[in-house]
Coordinates of C-alpha atoms and ligand atoms in Angstrom, one line a residue:
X128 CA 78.3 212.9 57.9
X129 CA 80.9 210.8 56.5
X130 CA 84.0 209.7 58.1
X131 CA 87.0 207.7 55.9
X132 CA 89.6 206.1 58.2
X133 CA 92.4 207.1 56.5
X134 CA 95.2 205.4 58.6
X135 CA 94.3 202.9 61.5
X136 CA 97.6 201.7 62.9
X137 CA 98.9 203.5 66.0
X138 CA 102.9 205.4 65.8
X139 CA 104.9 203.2 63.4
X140 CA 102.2 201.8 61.6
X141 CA 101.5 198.6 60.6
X142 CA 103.8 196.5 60.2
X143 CA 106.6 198.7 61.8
X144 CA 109.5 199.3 59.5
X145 CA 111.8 197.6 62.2
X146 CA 109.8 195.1 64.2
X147 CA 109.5 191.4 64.2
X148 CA 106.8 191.2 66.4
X149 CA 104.4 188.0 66.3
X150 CA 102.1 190.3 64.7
X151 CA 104.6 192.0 62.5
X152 CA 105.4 188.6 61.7
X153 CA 102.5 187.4 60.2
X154 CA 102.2 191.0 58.2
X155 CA 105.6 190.3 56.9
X156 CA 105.0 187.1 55.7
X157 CA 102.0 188.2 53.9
X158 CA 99.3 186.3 55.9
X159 CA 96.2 186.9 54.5
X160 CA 94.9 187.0 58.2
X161 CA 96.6 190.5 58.4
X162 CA 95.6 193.3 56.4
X163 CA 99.3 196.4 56.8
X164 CA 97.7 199.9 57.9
X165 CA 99.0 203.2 57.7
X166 CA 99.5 205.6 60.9
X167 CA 96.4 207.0 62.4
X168 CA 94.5 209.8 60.5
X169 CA 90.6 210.2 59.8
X170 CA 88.7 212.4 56.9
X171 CA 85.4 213.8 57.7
X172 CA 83.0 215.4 55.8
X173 CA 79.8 217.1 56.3
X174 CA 78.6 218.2 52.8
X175 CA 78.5 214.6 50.9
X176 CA 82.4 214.4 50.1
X177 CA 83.0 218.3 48.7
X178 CA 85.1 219.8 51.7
X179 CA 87.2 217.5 53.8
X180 CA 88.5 218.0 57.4
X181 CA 91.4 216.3 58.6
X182 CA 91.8 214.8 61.8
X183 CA 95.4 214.4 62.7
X184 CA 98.3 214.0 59.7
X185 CA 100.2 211.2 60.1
X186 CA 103.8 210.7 58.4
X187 CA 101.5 208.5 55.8
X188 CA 99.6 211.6 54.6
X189 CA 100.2 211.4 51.3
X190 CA 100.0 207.6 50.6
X191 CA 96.8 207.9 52.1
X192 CA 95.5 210.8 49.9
X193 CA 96.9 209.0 46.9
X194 CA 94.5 205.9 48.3
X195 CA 91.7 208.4 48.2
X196 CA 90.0 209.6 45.5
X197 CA 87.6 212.2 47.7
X198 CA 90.8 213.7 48.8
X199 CA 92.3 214.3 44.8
X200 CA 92.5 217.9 43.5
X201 CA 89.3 218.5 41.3
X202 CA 89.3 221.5 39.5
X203 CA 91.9 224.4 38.4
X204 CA 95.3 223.9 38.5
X205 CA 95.9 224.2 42.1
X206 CA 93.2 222.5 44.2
X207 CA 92.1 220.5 47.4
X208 CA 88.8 219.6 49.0
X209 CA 91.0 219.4 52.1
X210 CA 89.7 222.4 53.8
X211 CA 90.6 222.1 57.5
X212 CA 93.3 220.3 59.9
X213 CA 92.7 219.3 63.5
X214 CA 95.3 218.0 65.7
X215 CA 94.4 215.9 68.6
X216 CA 97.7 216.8 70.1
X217 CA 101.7 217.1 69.1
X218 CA 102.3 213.5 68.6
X219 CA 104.6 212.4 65.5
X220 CA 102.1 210.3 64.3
X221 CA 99.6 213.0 64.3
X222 CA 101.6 216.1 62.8
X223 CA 104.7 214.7 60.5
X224 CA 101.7 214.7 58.0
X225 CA 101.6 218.8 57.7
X226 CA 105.1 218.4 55.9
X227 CA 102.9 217.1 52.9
X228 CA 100.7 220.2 52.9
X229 CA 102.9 222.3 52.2
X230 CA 102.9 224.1 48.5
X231 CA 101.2 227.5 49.2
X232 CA 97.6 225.1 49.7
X233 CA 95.3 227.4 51.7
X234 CA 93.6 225.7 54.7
X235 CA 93.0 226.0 58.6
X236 CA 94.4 224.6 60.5
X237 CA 93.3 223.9 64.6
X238 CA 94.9 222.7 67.2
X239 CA 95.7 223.0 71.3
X240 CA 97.7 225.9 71.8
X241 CA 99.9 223.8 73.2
X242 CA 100.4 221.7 70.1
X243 CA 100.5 225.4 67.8
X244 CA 103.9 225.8 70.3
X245 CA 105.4 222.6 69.4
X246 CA 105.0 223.6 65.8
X247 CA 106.0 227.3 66.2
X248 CA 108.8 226.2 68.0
X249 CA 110.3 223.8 65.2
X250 CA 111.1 225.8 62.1
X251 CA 110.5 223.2 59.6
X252 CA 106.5 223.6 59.8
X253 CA 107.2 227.0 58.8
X254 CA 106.9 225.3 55.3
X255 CA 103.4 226.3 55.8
X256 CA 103.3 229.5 55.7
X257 CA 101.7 232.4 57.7
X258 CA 99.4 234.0 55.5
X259 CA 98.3 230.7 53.8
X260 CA 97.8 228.0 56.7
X261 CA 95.8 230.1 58.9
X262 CA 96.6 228.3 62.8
X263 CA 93.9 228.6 65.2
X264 CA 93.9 227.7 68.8
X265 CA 91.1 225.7 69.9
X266 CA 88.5 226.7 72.7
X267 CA 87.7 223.4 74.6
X268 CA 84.1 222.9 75.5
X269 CA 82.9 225.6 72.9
X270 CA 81.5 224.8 69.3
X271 CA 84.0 225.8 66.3
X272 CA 82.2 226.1 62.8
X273 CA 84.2 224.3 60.2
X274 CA 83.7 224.3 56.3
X275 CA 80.9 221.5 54.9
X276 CA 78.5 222.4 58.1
X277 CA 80.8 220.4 60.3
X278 CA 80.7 221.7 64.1
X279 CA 83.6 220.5 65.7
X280 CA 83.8 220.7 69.9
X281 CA 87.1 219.7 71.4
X282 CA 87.3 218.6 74.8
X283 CA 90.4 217.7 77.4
X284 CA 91.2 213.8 76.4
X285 CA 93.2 212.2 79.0
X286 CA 96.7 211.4 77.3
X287 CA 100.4 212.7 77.7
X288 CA 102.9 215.4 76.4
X289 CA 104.8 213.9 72.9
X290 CA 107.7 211.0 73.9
X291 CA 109.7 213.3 72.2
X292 CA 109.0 216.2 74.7
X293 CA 109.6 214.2 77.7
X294 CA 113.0 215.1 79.6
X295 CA 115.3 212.9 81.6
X296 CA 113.2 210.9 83.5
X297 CA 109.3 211.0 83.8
X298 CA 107.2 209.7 86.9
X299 CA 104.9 207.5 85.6
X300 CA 102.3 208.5 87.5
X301 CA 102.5 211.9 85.9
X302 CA 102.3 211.2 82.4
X303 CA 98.8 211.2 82.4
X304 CA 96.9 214.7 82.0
X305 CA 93.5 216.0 81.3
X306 CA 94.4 219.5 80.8
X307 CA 93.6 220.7 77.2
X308 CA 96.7 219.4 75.8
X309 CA 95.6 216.0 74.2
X310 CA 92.4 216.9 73.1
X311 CA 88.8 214.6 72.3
X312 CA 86.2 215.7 69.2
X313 CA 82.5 215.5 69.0
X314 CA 81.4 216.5 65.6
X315 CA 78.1 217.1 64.4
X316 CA 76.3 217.7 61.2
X317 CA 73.1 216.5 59.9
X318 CA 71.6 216.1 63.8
X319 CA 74.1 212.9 63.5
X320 CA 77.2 212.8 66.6
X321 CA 80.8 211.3 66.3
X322 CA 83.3 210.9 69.3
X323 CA 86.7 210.7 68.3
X324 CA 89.4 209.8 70.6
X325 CA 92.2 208.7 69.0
X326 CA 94.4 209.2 71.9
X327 CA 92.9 208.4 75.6
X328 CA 94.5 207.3 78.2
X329 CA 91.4 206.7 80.8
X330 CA 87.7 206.3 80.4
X331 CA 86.8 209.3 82.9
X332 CA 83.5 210.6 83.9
X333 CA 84.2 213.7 81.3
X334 CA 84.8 210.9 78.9
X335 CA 81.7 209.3 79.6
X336 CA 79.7 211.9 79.7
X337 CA 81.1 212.6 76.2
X338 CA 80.4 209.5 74.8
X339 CA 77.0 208.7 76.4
X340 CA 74.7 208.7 73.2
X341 CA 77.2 209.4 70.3
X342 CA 76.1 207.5 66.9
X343 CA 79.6 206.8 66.4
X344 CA 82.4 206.0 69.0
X345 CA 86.1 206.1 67.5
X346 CA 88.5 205.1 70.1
X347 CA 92.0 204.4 71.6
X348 CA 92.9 201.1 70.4
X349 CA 96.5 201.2 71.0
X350 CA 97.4 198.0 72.8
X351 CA 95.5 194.5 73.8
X352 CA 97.1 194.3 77.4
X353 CA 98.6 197.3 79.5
X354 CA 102.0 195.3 79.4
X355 CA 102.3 194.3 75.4
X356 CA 105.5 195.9 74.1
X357 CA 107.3 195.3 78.0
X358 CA 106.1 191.4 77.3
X359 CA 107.3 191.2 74.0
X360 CA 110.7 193.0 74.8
X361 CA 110.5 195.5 72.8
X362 CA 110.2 198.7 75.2
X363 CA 110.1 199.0 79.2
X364 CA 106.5 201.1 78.8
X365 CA 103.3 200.1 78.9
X366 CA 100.2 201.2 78.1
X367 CA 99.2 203.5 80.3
X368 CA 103.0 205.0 80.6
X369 CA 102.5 206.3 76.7
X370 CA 99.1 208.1 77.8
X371 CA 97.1 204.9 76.2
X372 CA 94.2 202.5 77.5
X373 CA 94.5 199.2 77.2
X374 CA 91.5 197.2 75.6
X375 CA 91.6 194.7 78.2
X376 CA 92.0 194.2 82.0
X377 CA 89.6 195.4 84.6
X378 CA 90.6 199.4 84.1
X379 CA 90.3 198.8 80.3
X380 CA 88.4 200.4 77.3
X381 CA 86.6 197.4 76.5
X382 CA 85.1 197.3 80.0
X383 CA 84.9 200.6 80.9
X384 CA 82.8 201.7 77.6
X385 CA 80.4 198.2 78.3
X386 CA 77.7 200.0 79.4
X387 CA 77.7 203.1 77.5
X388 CA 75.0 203.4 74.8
X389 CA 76.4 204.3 70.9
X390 CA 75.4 203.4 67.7
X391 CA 78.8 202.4 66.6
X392 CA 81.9 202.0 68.3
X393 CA 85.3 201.5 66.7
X394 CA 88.9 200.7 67.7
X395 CA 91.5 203.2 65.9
X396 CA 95.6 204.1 66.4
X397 CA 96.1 200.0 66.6
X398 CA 99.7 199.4 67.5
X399 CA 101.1 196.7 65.6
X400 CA 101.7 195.0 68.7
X401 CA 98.2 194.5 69.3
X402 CA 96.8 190.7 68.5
X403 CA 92.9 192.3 67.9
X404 CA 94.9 192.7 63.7
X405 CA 94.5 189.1 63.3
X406 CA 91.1 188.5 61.7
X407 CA 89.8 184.7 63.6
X408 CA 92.3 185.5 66.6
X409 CA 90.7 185.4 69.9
X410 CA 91.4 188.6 70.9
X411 CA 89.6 189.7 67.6
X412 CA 86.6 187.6 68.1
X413 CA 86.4 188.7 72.2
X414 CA 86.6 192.6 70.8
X415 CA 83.7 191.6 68.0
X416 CA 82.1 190.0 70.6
X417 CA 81.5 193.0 72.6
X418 CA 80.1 195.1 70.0
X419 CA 83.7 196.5 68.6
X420 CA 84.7 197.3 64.8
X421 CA 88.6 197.2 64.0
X422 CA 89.0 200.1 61.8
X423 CA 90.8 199.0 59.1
X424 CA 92.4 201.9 56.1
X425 CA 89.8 202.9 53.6
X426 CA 86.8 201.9 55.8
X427 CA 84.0 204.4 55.6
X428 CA 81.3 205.5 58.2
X429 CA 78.3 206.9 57.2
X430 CA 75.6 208.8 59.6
Ligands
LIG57 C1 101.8 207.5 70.8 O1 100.7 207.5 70.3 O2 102.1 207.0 71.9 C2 102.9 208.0 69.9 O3 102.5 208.3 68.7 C3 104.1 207.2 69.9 C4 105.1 207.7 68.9 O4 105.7 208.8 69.2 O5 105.3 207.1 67.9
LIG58 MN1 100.3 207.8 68.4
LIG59 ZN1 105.3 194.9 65.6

């Protein structure tokens, strides 16, 4: 199995068109202790590079296809080894990406029912058209065949409905669900395993158990500290209220995944808040420390 990080930065990407951040900063100034990152989308393949599948399309879809030579048109006139879409839920970030596929490009494309209504209910994703972009519901717990011998089983993520979706005010307590909606990925081939959780908001025992054994973990990586963008000023949420898990603190990823046993694990969706983008920066070194890879764009797993 191969898996290309296409984009590693979180919503907004990295830097963020309008922030000024002390991380942003640095990016902005070109410090060379900051590498920018385009909004959070993986590749996987499980035939050596033929077919493609697509985990979430983020509003950098076609930048990052342009980065990516295994993801180029290859024969005929009209052609992609794109061969599948998966949605991890009805985030921006995660479906603004579909725009750029349309042209009459055949592929499937999977998601939550949940997420299919967000997009049936907004006209402009009719750009990909019935009869071309075949839209599947997912079954969670329950092995899905996808092209390249990929096997593909979603599974209830902890996380929240869009920001966009949320009306008048929201109890914080509420946001989080683990009802099918935001959805987790094992994926198989080759007797190798990857977890991918882009979006998480807790480490659960369902998560766990999920994770328990994988050869590759891809995680949350959204913020340092529960409180970031409230700290900095730049938005009364934390964390948790946007359906993410912190790195740090007692409840967070970093020690809540400690003592679970995986060949690989990796920090993805990295707001630009978060300090773990400065290469040397303790909070880097404490993540490094602990066994973690910060994906960066272009970085390539092989199992
Ligand atoms: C998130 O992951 O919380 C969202 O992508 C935020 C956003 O809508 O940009
Ligand atoms: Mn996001
Ligand atoms: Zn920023």
């Amino acid at each position: 199995m191969r898996i290309l990080v296409l984009g590693a930065a979180a919503g907004g990407g990295f830097p963020q068109w309008n922030c000024r951040c002390p991380v942003c900063a640095l990016a902005w100034a070109g410090d060379p202790r900051v590498r920018p990152r385009t909004q959070s989308s993986l590749a996987l393949s499980g035939d050596d590079g033929r077919s493609w599948v697509l985990l979430n399309t983020s509003p950098d879809l076609r930048t990052q296809i342009l980065a990516t030579p295994a993801l180029h048109p290859a024969e005929g006139a009209r052609h992609s080894p794109i061969a599948e879409v998966v949605l991890a839920n009805g985030d921006v970030d995660h479906t603004a990406g579909l725009l750029s596929l349309r042209e009459r490009q055949p592929f499937r494309l999977h998601a939550a029912q949940a997420t299919l209504d967000i997009l049936a209910a907004n006209r402009i994703f009719d750009v990909l058209a019935e009869g071309i972009v075949a839209r599947q519901p997912l079954p969670l717990d329950r092995p899905v065949d996808l092209a390249g011998g990929l096997r593909m089983t979603a599974f209830p993520a902890p996380g929240k409905v869009p920001l966009y979706m949320e009306s008048g005010m929201v109890d914080p307590a509420e946001t989080v669900v683990e009802d099918g909606r935001v959805l987790g990925f094992v994926f198989e081939a080759g007797g190798r395993r990857a977890v991918c959780l882009p979006n998480c908001a807790a480490v659960t025992p369902a998560v766990l158990a999920r994770v328990r054994g994988a050869d590759v973990l891809v995680f949350d990586g959204t913020t340092f500290t529960d409180d970031e963008m409230p700290r900095l000023g730049l938005s009364p949420k934390t964390a948790a209220r946007m359906g993410h898990l912190a790195i740090d603190g007692p409840r967070g990823s970093l020690a809540g995944l400690a003592d679970i046993r995986v060949g690989r694990r990796i920090y993805v969706h990295i707001n630009n808040t978060n300090p773990i983008l400065i290469e040397g920066g303790p909070e880097r070194r404490l993540v490094e420390a602990a066994g973690w890879e910060v994906a960066h764009d272009g970085m390539e797993i092989v199992l």
